[in-house]
mmCIF file of C-alpha atoms and ligand atoms in Angstrom:
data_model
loop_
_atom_site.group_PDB
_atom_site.id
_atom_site.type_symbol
_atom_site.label_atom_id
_atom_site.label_comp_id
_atom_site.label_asym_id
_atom_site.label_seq_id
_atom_site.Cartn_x
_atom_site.Cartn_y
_atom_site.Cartn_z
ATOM 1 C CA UNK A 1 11.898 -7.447 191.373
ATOM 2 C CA UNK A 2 11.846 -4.790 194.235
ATOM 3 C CA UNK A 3 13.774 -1.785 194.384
ATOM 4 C CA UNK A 4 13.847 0.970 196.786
ATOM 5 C CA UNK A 5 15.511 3.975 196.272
ATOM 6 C CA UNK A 6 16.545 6.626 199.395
ATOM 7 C CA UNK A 7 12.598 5.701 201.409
ATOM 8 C CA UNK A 8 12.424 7.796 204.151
ATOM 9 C CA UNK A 9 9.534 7.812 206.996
ATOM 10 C CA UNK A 10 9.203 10.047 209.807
ATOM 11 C CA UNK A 11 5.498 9.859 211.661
ATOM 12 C CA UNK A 12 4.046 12.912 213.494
ATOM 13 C CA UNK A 13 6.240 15.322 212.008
ATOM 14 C CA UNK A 14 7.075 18.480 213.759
ATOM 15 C CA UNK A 15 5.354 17.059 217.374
ATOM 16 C CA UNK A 16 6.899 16.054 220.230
ATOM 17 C CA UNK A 17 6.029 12.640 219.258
ATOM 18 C CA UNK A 18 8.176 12.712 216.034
ATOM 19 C CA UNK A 19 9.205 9.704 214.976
ATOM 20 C CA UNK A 20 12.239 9.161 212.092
ATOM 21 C CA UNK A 21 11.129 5.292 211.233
ATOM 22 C CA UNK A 22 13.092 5.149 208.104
ATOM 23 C CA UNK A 23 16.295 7.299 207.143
ATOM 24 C CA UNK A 24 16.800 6.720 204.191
ATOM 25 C CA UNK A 25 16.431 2.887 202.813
ATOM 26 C CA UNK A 26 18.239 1.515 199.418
ATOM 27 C CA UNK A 27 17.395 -1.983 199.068
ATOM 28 C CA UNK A 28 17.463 -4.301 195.306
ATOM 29 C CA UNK A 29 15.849 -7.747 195.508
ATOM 30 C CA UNK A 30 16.477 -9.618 192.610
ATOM 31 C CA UNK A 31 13.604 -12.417 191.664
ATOM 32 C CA UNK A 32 13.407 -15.309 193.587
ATOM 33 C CA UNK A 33 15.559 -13.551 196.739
ATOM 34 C CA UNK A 34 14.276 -15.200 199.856
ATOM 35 C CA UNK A 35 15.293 -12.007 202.207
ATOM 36 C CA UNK A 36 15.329 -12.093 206.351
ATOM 37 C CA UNK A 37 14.947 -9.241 208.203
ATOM 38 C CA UNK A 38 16.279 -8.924 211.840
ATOM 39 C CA UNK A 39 16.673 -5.732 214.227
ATOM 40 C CA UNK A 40 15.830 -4.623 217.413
ATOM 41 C CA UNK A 41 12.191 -4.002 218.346
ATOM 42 C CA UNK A 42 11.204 -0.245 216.841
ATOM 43 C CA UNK A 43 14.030 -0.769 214.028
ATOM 44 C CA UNK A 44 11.712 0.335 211.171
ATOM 45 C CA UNK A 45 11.149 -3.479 210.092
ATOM 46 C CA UNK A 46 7.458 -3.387 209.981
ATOM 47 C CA UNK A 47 7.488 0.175 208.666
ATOM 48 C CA UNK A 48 9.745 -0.849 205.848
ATOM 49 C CA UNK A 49 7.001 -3.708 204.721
ATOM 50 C CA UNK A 50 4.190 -0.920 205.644
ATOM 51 C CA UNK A 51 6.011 1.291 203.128
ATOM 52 C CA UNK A 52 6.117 -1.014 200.244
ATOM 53 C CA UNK A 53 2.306 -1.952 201.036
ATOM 54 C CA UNK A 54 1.256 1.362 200.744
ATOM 55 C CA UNK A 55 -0.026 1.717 203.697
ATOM 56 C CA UNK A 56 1.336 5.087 204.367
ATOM 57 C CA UNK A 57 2.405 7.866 202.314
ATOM 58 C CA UNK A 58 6.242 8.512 201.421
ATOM 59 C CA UNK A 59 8.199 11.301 202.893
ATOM 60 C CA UNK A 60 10.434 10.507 199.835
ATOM 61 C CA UNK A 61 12.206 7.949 197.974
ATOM 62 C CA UNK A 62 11.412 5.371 195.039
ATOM 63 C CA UNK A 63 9.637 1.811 195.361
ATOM 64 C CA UNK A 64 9.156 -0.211 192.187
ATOM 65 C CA UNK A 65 8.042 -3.493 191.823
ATOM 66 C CA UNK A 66 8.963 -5.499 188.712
ATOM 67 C CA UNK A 67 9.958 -2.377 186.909
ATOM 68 C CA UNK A 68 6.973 -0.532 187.870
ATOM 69 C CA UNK A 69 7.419 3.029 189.711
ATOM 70 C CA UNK A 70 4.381 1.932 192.538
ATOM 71 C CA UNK A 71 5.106 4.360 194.975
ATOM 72 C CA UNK A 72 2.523 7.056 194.725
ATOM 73 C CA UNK A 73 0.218 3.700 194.085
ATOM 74 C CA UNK A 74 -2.644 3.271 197.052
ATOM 75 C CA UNK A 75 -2.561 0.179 199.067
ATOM 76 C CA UNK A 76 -5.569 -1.227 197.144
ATOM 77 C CA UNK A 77 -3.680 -1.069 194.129
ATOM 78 C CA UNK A 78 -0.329 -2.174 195.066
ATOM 79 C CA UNK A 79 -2.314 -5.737 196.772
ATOM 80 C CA UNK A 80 -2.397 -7.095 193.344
ATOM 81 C CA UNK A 81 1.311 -7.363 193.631
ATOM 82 C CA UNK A 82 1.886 -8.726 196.860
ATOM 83 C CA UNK A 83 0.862 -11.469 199.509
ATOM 84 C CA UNK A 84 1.031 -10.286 203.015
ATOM 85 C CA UNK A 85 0.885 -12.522 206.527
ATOM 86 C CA UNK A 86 1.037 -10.217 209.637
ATOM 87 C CA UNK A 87 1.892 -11.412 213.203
ATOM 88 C CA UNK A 88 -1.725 -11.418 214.301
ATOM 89 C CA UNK A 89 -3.630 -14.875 213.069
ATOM 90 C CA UNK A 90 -6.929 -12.854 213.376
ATOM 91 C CA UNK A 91 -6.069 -10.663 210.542
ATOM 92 C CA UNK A 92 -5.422 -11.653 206.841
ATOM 93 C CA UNK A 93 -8.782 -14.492 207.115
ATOM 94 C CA UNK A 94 -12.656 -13.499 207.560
ATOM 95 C CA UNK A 95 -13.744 -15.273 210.574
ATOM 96 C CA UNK A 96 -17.544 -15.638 209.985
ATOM 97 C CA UNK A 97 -16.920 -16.829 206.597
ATOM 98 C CA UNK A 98 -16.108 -20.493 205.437
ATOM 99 C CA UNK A 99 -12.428 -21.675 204.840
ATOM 100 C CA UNK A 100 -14.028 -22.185 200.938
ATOM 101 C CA UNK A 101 -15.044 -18.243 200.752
ATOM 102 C CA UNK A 102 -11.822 -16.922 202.023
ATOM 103 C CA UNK A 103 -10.213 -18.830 199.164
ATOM 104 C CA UNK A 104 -12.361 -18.032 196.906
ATOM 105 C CA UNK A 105 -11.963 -13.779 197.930
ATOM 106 C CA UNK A 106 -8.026 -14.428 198.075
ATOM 107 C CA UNK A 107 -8.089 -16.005 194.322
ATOM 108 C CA UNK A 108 -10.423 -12.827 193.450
ATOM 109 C CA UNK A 109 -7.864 -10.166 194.782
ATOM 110 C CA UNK A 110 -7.516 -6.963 192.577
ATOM 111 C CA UNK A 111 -10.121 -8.114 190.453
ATOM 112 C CA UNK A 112 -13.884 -6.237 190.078
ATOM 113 C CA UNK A 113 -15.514 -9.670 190.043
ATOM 114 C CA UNK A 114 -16.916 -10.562 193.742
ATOM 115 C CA UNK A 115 -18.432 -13.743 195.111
ATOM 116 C CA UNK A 116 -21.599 -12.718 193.742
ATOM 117 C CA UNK A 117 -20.973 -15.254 191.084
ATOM 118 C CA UNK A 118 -20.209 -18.482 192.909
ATOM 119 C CA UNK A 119 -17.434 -20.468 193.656
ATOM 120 C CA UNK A 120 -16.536 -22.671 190.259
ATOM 121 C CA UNK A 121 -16.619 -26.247 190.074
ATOM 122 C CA UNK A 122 -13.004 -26.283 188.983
ATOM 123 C CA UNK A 123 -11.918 -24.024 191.859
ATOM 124 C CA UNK A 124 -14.213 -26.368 193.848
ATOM 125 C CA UNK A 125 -11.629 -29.400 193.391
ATOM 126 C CA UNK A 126 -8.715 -26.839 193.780
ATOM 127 C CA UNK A 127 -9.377 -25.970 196.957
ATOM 128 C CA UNK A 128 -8.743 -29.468 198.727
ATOM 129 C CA UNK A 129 -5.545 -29.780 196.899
ATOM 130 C CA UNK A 130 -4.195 -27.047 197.991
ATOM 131 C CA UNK A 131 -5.540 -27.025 201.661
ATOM 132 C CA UNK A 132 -4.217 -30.819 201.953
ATOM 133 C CA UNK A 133 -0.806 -29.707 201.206
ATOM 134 C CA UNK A 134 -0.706 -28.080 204.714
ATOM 135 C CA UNK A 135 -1.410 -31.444 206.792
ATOM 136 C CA UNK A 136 -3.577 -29.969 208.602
ATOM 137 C CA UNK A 137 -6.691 -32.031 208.262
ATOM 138 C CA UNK A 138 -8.453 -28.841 206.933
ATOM 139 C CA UNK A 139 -9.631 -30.681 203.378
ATOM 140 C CA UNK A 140 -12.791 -31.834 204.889
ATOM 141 C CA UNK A 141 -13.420 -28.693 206.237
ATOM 142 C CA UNK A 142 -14.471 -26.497 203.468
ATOM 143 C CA UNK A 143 -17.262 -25.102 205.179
ATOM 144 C CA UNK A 144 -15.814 -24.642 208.604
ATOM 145 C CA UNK A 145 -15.841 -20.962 209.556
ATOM 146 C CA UNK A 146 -12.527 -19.554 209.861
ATOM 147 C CA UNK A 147 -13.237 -17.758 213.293
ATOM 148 C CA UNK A 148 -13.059 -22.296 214.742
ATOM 149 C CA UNK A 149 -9.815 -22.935 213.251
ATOM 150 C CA UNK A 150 -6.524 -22.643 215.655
ATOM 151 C CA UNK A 151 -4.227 -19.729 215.560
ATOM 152 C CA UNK A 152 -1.684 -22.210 213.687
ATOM 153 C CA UNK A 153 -4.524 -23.115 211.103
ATOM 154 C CA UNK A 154 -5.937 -19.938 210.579
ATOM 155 C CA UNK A 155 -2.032 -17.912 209.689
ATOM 156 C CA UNK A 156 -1.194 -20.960 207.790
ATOM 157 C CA UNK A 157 -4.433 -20.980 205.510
ATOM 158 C CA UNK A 158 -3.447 -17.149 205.417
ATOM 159 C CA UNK A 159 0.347 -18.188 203.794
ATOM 160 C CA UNK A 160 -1.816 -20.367 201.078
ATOM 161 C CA UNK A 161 -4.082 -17.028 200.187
ATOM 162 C CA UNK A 162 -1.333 -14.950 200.458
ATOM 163 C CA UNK A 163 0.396 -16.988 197.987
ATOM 164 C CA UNK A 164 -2.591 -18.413 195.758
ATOM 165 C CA UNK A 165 -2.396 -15.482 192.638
ATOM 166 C CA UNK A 166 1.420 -16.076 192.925
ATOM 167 C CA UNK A 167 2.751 -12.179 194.112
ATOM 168 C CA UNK A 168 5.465 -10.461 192.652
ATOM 169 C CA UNK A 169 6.478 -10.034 196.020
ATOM 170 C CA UNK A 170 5.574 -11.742 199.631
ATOM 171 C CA UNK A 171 5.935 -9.947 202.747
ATOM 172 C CA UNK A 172 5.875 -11.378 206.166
ATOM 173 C CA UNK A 173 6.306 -9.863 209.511
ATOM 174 C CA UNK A 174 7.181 -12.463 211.977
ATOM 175 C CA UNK A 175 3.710 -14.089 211.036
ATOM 176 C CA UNK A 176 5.058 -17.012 213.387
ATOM 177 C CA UNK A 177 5.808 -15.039 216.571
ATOM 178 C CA UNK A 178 1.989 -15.568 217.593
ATOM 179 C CA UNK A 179 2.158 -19.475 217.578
ATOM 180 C CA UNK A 180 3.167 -21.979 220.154
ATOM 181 C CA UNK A 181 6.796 -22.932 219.200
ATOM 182 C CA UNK A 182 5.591 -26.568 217.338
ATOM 183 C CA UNK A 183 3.113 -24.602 215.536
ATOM 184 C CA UNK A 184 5.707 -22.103 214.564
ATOM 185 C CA UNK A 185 7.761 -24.581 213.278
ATOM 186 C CA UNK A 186 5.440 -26.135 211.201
ATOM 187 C CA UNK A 187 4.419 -22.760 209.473
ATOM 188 C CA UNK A 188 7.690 -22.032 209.036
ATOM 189 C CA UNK A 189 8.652 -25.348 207.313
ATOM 190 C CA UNK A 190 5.219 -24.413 204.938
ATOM 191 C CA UNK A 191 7.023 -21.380 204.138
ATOM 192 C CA UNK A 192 9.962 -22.376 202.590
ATOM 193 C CA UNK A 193 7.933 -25.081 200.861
ATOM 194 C CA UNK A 194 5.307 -22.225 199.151
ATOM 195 C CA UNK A 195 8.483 -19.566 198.660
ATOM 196 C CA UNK A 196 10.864 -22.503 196.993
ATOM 197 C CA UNK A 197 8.083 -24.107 195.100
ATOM 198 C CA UNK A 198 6.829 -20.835 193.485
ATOM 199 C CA UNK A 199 10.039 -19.276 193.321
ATOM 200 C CA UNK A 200 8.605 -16.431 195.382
ATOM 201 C CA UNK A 201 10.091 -13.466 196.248
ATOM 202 C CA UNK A 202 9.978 -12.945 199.871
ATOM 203 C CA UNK A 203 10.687 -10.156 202.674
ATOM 204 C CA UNK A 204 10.327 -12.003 206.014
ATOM 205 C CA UNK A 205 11.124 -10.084 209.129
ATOM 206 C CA UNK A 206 11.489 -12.428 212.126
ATOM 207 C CA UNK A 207 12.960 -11.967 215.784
ATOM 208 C CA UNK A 208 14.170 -15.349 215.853
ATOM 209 C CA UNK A 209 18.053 -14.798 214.539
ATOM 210 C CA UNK A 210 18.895 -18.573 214.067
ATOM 211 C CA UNK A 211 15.525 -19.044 211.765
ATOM 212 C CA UNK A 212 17.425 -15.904 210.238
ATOM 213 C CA UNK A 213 20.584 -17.527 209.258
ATOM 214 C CA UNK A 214 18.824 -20.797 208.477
ATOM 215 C CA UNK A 215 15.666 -19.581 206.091
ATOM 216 C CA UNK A 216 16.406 -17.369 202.666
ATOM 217 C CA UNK A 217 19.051 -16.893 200.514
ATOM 218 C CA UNK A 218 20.288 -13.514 202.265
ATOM 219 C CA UNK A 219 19.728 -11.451 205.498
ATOM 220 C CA UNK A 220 19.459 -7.739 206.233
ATOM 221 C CA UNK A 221 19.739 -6.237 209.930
ATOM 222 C CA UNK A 222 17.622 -3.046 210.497
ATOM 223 C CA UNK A 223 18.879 -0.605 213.247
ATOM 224 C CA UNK A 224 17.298 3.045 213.559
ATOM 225 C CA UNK A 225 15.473 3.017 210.290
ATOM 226 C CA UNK A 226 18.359 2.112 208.279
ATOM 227 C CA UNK A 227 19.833 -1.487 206.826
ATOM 228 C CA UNK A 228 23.297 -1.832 208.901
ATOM 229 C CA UNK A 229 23.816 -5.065 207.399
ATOM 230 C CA UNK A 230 23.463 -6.978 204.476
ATOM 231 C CA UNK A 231 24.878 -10.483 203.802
ATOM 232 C CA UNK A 232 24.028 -13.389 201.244
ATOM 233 C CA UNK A 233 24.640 -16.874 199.676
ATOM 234 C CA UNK A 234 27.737 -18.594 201.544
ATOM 235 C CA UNK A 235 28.965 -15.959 203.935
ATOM 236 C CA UNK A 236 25.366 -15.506 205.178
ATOM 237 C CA UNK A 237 25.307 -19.772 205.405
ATOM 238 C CA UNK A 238 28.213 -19.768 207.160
ATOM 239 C CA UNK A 239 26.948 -17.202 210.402
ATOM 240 C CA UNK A 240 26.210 -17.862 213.699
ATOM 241 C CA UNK A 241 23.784 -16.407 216.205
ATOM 242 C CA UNK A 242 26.958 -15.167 218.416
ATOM 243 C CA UNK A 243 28.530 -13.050 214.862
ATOM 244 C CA UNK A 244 24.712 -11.623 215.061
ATOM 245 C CA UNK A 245 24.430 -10.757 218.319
ATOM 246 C CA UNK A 246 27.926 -8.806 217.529
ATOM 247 C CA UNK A 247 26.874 -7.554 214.433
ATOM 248 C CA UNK A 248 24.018 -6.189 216.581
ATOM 249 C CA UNK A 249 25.836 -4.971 219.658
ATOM 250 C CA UNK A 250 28.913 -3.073 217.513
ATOM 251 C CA UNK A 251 25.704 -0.978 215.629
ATOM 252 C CA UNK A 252 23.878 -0.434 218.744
ATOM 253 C CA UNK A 253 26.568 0.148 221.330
ATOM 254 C CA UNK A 254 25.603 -2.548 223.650
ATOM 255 C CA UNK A 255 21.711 -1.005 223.744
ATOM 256 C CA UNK A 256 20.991 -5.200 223.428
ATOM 257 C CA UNK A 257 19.922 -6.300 226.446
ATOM 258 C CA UNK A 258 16.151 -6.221 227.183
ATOM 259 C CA UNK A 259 15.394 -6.837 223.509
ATOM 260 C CA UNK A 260 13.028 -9.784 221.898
ATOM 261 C CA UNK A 261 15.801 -11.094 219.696
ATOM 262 C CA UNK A 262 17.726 -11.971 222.592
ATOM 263 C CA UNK A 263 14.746 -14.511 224.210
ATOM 264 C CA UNK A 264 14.401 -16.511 220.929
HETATM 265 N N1 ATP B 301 1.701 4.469 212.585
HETATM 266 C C1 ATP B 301 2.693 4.955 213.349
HETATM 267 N N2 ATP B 301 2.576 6.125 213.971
HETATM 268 C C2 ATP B 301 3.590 6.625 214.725
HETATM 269 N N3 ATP B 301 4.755 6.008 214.913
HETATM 270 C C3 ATP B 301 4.935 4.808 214.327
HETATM 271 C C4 ATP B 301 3.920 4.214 213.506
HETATM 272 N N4 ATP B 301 4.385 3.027 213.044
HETATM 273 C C5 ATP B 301 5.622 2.901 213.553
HETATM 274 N N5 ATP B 301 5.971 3.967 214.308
HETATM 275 C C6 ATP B 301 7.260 4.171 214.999
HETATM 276 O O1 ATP B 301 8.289 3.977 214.060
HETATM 277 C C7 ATP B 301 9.387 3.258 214.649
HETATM 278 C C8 ATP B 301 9.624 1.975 213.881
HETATM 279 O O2 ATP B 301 8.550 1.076 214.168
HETATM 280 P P1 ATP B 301 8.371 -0.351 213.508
HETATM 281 O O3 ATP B 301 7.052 -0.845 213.907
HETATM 282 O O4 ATP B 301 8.686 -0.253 212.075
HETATM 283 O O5 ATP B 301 9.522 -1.182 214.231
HETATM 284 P P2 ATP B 301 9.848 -2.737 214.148
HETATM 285 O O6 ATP B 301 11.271 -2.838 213.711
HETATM 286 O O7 ATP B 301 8.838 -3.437 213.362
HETATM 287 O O8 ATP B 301 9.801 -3.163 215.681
HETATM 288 P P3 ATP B 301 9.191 -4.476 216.386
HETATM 289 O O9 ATP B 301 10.325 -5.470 216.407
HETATM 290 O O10 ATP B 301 8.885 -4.000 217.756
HETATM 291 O O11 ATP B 301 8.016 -4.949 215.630
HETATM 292 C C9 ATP B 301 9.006 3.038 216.096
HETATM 293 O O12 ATP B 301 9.568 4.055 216.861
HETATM 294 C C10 ATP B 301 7.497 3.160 216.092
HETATM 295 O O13 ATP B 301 7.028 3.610 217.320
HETATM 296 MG MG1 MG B 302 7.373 -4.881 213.755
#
């Protein structure tokens, strides 16, 4: 479903502010991987979902999606492929416009058709549906605007467009750090219910290392722009925060303390 080949980042080349993000990167995801990502903060873990977005240029190296060679593909062009939720609740939605419109523009994505048109009758008794599968209460609200809805409502309304055209590929980065742990929880749990239902296939970078070992089918650790470990189906199961933390320490030489991963 996703293959990179050798992806290699390095930001303000040739300054003193040079920057080698990613050294490198092979990574296969077969379809229907549910894939964590851990590593210390500046690892290259939001680079490496930048990368396959399209948001910047490659220095080198291969990404294709499904089959498809993407990687000299713009951003616009590579969102018809994928679902995105970023850490910040504020982006991903369109606060001044109703919870109904930012449905309606998420269903729309990659196609030339705008709202100009309307919003159909069938998607009309869609919408509901879909919104009361959250439990959030935000059903009745079809004409709310976004910009009222909590931080925990607003990034999990952004999971359900992410998801709504069904992606080849959904990428989160640690779109639950933001919340209050409760909320967290909750978006998390709506997560696994959207990526298991669909049979998604998921990147999710997270700081939290024991919603690591517990969510997805395999985990990846990211240290200096490079995957220093990779581990699925019952050996991944079977680890505990304290082999992480190890894991971590042995790649890093102790650099540990001071670092998010260690507070969740
Ligand atoms: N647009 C950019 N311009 C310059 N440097 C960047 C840019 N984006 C990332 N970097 C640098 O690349 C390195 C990797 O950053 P990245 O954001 O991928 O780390 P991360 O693993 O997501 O860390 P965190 O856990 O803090 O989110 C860092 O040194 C960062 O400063
Ligand atoms: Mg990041």
């Amino acid at each position: 479903m996703l293959k990179l080949s050798n992806i290699t980042k390095t930001f303000n080349k040739g300054t003193v502010n040079e920057k080698r993000a990613l050294t490198g990167v092979n990574l296969e995801l077969a379809d229907g991987d549910f894939v964590t990502v851990i590593g210390g903060n500046g690892a290259g873990k939001s680079t490496l979902l930048n990368m396959i977005a399209g948001v910047y240029p490659l220095d080198s190296g291969v990404i294709e999606l499904g089959g498809v060679d993407v990687s000299r593909l713009s951003e616009p062009a590579r969102a018809k492929y994928l679902g995105r939720v970023f850490q910040d609740p504020m982006r991903g939605t369109a606060a001044d416009m109703w919870i109904e419109e930012n449905l309606a523009l998420a269903k729309r994505r990659g196609q030339r058709r705008g709202l100009a048109w309307g919003i159909s009758a069938e998607e009309k008794e869609e919408y509901p549906k879909l919104l009361a599968s959250l439990g959030l209460g935000l059903e009745t609200r079809m004409r709310s605007k976004v910009g009222l809805l909590s931080g925990g409502q607003r990034q999990a309304l952004t999971l359900l467009m992410a998801t709504l055209t069904n992606p080849q590929l959904l990428l989160l980065d640690e779109h639950t750090a933001a919340l209050d742990p409760k909320t967290a929880a909750k978006v998390l749990k709506l997560t696994e219910e959207i990526v298991s239902e669909r049979h998604l296939t998921t990147l999710m970078v997270t700081h939290n290392m024991a919603d690591a070992i517990r969510l997805g089918n395999r985990l990846i650790m990211m240290h200096e722009g490079n995957i220093i470990f990779d581990v699925a189906g019952e050996e991944k199961k079977s680890l505990t925060v304290p082999d992480l933390l190890q894991k971590f320490e042995e790649a890093s030489g102790g650099e540990l303390t001071n670092d998010r991963m260690l507070l969740s």
